[in-house]
Structure formats: C-alpha cells, structure tokens
PDB file of C-alpha atoms and ligand atoms in Angstrom:
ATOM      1  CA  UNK A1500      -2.821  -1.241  -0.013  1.00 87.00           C
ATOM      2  CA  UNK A1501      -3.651  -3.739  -2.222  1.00 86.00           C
ATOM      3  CA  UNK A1502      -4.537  -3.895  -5.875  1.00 72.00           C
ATOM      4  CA  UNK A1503      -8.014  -6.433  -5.849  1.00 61.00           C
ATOM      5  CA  UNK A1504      -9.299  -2.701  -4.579  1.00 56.00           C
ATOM      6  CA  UNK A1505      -8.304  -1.243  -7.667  1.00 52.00           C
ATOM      7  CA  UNK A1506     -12.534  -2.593  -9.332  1.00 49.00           C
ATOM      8  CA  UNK A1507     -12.367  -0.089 -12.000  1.00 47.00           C
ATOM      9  CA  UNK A1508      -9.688  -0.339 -14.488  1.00 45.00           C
ATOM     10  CA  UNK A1509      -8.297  -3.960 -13.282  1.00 44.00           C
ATOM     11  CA  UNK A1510      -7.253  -4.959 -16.878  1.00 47.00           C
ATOM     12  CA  UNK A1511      -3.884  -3.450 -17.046  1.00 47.00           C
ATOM     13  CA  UNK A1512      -4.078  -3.996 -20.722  1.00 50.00           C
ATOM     14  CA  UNK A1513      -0.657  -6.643 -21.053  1.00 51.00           C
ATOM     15  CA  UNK A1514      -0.325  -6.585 -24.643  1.00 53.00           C
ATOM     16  CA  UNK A1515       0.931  -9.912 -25.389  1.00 54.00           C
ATOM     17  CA  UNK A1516       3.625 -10.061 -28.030  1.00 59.00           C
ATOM     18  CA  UNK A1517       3.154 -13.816 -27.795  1.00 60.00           C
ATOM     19  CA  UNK A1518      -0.907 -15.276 -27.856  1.00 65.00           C
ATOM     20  CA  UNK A1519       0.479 -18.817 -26.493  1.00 77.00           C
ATOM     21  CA  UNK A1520      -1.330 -20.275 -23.929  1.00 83.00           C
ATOM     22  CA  UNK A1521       1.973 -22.147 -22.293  1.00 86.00           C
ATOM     23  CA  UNK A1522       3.992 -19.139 -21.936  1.00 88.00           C
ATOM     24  CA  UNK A1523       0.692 -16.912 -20.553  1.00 91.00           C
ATOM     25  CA  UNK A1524       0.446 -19.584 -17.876  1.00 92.00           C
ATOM     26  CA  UNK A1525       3.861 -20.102 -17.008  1.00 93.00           C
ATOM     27  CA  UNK A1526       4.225 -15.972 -16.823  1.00 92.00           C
ATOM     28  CA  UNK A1527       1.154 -15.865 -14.426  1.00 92.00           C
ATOM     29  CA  UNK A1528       2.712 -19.073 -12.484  1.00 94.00           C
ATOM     30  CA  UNK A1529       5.503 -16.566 -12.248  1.00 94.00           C
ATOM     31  CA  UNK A1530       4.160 -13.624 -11.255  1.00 94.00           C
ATOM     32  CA  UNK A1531       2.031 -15.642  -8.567  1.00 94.00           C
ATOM     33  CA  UNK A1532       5.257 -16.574  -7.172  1.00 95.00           C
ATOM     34  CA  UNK A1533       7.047 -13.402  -7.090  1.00 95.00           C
ATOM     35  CA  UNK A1534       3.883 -11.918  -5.658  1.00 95.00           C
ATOM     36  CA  UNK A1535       3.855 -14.982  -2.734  1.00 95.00           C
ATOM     37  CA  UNK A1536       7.187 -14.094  -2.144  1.00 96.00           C
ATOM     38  CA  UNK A1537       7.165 -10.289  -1.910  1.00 96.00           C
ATOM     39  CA  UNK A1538       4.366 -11.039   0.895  1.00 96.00           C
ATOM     40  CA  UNK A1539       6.353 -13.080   2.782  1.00 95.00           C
ATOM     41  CA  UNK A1540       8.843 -10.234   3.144  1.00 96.00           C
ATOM     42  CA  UNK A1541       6.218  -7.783   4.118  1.00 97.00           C
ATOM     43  CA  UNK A1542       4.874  -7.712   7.857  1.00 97.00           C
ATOM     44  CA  UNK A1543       2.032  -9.227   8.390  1.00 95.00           C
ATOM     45  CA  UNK A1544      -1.166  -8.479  10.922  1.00 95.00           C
ATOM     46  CA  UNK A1545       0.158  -9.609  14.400  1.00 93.00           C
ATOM     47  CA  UNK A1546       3.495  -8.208  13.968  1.00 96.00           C
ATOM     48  CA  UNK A1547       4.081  -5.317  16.174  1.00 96.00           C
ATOM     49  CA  UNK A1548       6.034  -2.356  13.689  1.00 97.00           C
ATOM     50  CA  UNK A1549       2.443  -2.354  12.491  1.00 97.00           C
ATOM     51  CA  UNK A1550       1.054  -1.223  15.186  1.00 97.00           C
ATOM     52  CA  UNK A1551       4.155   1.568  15.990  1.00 97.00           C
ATOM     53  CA  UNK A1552       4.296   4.951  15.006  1.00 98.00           C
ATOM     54  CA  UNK A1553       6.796   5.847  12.373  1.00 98.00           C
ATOM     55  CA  UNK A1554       9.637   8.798  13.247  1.00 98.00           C
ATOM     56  CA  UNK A1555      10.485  11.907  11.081  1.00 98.00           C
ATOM     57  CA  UNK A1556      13.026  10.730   8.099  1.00 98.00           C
ATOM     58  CA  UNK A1557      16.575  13.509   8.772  1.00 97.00           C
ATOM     59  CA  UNK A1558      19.107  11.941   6.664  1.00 97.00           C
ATOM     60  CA  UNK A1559      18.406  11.933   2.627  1.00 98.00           C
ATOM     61  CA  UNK A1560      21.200   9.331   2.351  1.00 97.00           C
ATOM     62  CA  UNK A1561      22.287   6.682   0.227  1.00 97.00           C
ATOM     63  CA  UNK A1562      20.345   4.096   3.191  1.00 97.00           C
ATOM     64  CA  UNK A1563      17.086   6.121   2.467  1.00 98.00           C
ATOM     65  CA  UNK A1564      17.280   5.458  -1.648  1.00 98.00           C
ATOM     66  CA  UNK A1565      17.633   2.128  -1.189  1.00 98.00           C
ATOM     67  CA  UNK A1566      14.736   1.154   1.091  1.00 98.00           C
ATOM     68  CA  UNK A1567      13.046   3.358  -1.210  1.00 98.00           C
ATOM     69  CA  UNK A1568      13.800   1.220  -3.928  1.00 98.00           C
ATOM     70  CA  UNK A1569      13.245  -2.107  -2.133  1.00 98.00           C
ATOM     71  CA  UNK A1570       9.827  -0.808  -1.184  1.00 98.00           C
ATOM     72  CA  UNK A1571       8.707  -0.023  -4.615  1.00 97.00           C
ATOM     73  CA  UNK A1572      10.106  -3.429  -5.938  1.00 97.00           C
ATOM     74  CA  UNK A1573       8.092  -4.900  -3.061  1.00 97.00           C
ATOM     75  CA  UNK A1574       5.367  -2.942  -3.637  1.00 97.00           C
ATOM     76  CA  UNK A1575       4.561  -3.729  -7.673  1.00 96.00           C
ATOM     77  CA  UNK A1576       5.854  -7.692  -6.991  1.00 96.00           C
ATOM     78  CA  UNK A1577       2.768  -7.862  -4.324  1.00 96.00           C
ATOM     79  CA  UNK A1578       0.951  -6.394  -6.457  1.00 95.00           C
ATOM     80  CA  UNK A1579      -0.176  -3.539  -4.284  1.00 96.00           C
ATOM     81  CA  UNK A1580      -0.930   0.360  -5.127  1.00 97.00           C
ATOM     82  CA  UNK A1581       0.748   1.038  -2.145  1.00 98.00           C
ATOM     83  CA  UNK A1582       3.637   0.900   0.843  1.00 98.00           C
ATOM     84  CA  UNK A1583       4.198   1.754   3.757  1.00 98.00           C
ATOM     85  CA  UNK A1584       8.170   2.116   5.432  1.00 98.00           C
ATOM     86  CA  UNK A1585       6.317   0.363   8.480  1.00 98.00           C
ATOM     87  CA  UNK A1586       4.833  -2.703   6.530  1.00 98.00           C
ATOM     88  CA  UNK A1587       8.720  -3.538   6.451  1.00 98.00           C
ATOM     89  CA  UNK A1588       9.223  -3.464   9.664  1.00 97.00           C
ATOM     90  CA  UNK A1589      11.134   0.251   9.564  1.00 98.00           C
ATOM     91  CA  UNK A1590       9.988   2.953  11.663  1.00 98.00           C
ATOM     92  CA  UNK A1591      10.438   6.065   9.229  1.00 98.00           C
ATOM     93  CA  UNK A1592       7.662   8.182   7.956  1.00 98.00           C
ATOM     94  CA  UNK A1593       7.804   7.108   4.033  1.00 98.00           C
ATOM     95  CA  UNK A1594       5.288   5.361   1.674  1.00 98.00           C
ATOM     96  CA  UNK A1595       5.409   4.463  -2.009  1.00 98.00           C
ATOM     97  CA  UNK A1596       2.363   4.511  -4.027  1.00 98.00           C
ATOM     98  CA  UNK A1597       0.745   3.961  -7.470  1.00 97.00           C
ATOM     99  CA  UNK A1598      -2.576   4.205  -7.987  1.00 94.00           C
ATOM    100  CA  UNK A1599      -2.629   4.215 -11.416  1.00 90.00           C
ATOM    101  CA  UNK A1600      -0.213   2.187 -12.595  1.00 87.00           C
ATOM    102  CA  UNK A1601       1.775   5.201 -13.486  1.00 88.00           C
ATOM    103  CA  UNK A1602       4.439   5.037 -12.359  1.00 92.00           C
ATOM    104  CA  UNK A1603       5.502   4.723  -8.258  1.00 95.00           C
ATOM    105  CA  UNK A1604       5.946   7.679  -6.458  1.00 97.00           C
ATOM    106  CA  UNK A1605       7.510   8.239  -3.079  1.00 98.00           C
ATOM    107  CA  UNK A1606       6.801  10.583  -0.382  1.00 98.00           C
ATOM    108  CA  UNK A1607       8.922  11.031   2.884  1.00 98.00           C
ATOM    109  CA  UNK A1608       7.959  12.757   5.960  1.00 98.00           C
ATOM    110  CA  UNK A1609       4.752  13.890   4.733  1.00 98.00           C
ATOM    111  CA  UNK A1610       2.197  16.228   6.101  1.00 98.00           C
ATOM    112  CA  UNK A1611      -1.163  16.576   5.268  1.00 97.00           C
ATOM    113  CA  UNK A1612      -2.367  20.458   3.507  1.00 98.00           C
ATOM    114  CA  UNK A1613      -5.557  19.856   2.870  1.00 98.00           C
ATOM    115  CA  UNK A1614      -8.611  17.603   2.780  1.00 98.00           C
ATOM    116  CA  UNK A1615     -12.062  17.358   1.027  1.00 98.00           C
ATOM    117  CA  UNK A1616     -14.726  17.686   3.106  1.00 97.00           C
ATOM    118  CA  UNK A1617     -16.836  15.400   1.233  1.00 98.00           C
ATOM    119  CA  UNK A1618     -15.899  11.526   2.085  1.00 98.00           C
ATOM    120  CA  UNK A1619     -16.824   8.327   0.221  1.00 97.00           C
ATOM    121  CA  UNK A1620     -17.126   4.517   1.509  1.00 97.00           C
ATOM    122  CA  UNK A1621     -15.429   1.669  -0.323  1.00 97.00           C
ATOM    123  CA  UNK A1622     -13.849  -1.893   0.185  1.00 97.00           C
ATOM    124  CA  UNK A1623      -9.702  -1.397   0.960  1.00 97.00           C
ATOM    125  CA  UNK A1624      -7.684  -4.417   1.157  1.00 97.00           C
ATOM    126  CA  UNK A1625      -3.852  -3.976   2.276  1.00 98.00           C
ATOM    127  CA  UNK A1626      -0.819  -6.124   2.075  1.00 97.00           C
ATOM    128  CA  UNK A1627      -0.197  -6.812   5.762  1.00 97.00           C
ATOM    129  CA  UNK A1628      -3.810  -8.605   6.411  1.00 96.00           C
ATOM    130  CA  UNK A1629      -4.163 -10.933   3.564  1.00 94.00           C
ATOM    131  CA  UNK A1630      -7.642 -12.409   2.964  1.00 92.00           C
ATOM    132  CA  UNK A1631      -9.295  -9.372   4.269  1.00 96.00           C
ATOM    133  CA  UNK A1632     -11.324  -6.595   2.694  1.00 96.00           C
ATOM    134  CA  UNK A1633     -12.927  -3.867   4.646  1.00 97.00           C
ATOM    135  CA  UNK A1634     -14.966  -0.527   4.052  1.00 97.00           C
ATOM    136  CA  UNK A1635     -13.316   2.369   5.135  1.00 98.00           C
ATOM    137  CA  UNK A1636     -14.339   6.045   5.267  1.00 98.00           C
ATOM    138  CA  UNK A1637     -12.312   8.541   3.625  1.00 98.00           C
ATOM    139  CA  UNK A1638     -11.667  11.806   2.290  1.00 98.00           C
ATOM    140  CA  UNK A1639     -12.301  12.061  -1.866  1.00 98.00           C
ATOM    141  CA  UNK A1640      -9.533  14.459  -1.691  1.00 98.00           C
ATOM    142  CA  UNK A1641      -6.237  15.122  -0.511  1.00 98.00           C
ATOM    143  CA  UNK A1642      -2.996  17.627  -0.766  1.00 98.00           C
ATOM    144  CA  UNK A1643       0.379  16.233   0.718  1.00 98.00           C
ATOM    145  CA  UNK A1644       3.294  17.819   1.195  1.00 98.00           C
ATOM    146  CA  UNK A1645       6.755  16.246   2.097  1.00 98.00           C
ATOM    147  CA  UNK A1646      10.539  15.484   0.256  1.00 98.00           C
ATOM    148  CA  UNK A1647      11.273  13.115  -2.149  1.00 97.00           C
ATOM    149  CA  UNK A1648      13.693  10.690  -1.799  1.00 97.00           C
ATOM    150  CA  UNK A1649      17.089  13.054  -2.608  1.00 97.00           C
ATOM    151  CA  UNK A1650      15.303  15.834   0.212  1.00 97.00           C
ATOM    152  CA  UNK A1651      13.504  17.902  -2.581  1.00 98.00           C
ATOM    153  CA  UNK A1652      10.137  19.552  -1.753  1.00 98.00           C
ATOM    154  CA  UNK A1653       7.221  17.335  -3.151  1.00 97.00           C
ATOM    155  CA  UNK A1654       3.284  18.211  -3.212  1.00 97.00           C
ATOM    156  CA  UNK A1655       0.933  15.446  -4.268  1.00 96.00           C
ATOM    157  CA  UNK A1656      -2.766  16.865  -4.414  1.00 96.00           C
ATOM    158  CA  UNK A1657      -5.073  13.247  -5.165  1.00 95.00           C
ATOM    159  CA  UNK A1658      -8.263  12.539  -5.777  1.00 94.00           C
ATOM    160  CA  UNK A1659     -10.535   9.677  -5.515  1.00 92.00           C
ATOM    161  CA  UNK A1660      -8.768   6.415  -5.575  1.00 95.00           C
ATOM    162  CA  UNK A1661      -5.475   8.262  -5.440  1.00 97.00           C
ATOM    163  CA  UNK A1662      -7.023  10.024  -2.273  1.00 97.00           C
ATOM    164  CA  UNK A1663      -7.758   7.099  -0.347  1.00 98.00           C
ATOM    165  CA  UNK A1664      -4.650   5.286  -1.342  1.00 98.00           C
ATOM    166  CA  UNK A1665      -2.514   7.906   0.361  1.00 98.00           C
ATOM    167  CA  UNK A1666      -5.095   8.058   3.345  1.00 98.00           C
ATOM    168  CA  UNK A1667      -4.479   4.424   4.077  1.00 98.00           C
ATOM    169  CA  UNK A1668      -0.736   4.696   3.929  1.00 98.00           C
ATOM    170  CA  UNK A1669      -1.028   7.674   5.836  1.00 98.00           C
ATOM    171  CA  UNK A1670      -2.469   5.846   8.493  1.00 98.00           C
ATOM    172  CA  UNK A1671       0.398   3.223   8.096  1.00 98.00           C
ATOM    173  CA  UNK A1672       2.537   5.637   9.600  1.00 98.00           C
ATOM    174  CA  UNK A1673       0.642   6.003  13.043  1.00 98.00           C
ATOM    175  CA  UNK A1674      -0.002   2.250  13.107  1.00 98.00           C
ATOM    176  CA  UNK A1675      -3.457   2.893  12.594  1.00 98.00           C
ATOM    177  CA  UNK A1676      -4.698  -0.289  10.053  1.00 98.00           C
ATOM    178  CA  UNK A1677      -8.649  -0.804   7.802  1.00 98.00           C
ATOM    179  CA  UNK A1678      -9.738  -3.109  10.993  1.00 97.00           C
ATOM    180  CA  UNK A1679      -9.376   0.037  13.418  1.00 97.00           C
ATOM    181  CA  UNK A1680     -12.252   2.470  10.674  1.00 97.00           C
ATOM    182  CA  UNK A1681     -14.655  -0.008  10.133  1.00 96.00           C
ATOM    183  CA  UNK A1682     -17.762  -0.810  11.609  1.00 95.00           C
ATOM    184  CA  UNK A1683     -17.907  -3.376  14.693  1.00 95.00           C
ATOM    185  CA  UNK A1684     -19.413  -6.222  12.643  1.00 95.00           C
ATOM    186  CA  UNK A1685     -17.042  -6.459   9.861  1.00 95.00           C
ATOM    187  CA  UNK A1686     -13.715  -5.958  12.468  1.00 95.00           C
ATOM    188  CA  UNK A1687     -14.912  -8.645  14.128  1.00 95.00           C
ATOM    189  CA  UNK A1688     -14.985 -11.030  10.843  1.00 94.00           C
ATOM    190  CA  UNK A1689     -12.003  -9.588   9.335  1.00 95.00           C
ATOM    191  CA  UNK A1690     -10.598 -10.091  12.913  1.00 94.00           C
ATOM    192  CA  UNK A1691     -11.914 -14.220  12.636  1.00 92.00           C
ATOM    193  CA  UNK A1692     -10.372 -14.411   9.423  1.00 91.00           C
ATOM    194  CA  UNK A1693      -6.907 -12.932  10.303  1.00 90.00           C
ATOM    195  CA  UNK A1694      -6.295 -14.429  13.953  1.00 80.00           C
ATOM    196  CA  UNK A1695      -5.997 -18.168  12.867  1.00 67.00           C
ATOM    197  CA  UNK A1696      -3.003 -17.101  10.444  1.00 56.00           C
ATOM    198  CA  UNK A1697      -1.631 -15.018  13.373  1.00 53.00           C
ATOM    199  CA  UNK A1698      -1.375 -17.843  16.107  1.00 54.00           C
ATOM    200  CA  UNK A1699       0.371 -20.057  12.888  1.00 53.00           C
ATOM    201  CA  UNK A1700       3.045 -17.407  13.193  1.00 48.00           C
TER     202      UNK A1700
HETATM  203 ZN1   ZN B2654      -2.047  -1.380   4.225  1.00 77.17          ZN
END
C-alpha cells in the first residue's frame, strides 16, 4: 500500500539538523529517486504474479530473511506502509508492513483470527498501480496470526489504519487488488488511468 493514504499524520516530523534550503532539496531530489527506483523493481498492474495466489512459506531459511529484508528496504524506499511477497514477483504468503512509521514488521503465512464487524470506507492507493487511488471497504479491525521471519509464532491484532493496511496486503496474497472492491464507476477510471501505462510495458 502506499503512503499518500496515510492523510492523517503525513508530516513525519524530519527534524532537520541542517535548515539549508540546498541540502533539503537535494535530499528530497534524492529520496524522489530512490523512491522512482524502488518502483521500478516492484511489479506493476498488468504483470501476472499479481494476479496469482501466493503458496504456504515451509522453510524459515537464510533465502526467506533475505527477501524479507529486500522487501522492507523496498517497501520504506517507495515509500509505502506496506508489501506484499507477490508485488515482487514471488509466490509466498509474506507481507511487510508499517503503518505507523514504527518500525516494519513482517508476517509469514498468516491467517486471519478475527475481524470487526463494523467496516469503514476510505481512499487506498498501492505500489503496483501507480496514479491510482480507490475506496475500498474494510474491516476497522483485525487479529492475525502467523511466524515471523526465524518461524516464531506472531499475533498482530490492528486497528483502523493498521487494520486496513494488513487487509490490503492480505488480499495481495490471493491476487485480489483495490480495482477488484470498488464500485463499477471508479474501476472503470482507475482502469483508464492504468491501461495506457500497461500497453507501454
Ligand atoms: Zn497494494
């Protein structure tokens, strides 16, 4: 998912050691690029692991740790709050996330516990269809349970932002994308806005 969805709270609060204009522009110039870059290595709406579903992880190896890692450097570089193993063209059940700016967190092979029953609407973005921002349905609450990285147990229980972060990664996993829970009219403009970029490919 991506992080223009993140409204309240988008001032990450940078404390500047430095107040000089050059080197605040030439650090954004930077981070642009990085962020340009890490997209480029993420797949992007038309590619088909999006569309796939994602098999059970069964070896905690030494492979495992290092997508994991590659993911989460993808991840912050795009900018995004969230992952998915699938949005890098590999076919395990895995996401990173950070909703908060927190910290990233992984979770592998994980199963939903619970749900709210309650559900709010809001505008979701994600990093494989650039340009495009959709309202989705979802659950205010969630518990997941799955293995970290090294095979320990993990339990996430999220709310809110966190909540619908995990949902959409979730869906990641079962190639299920924002365009497939919205409502007719705005698939079929996200859909005008994405297919010109995908027949560039
Ligand atoms: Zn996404």
């Amino acid at each position: 998912m991506s992080e223009h969805d993140h409204d309240h709270e988008h001032d990450h609060d940078h404390e500047h050691e430095h107040d000089e204009p050059e080197e605040d522009a030439r650090a954004e110039a930077e981070a642009e690029a990085r962020r340009r870059f890490a997209l480029g290595q993420i797949r992007q709406y038309g590619d088909p692991a999006l569309r796939l579903v994602a098999h059970e992880v069964v070896e905690f190896d030494d492979d495992l740790r290092r997508l994991v890692d590659r993911m989460t450097t993808l991840m912050h570089e795009a900018q995004g709050v969230g992952l998915a193993a699938t949005q890098v063209g590999v076919l395990r059940r895995l996401f990173v996330f950070d909703p908060d700016g927190e910290g990233s967190r992984v979770i592998v092979n994980p199963v939903v516990v619970a749900t709210k029953d309650e559900t709010a609407t809001d505008d979701e973005g994600c990093l494989s269809l650039q340009g495009v921002r959709v309202p989705v349905e979802r659950a205010v609450g969630i518990t997941l349970e799955g293995k970290d990285a090294n095979g320990e147990d993990v339990r996430w229980e999220l709310d809110e932002y966190g909540s619908r972060v995990v949902q959409h990664e979730l869906d990641h996993l079962d190639g299920v994308l924002i365009i497939d829970r919205t409502d007719d009219e705005r698939r079929k403009e996200a859909l005008s806005t994405l297919r010109p970029r995908a027949v560039l490919r």
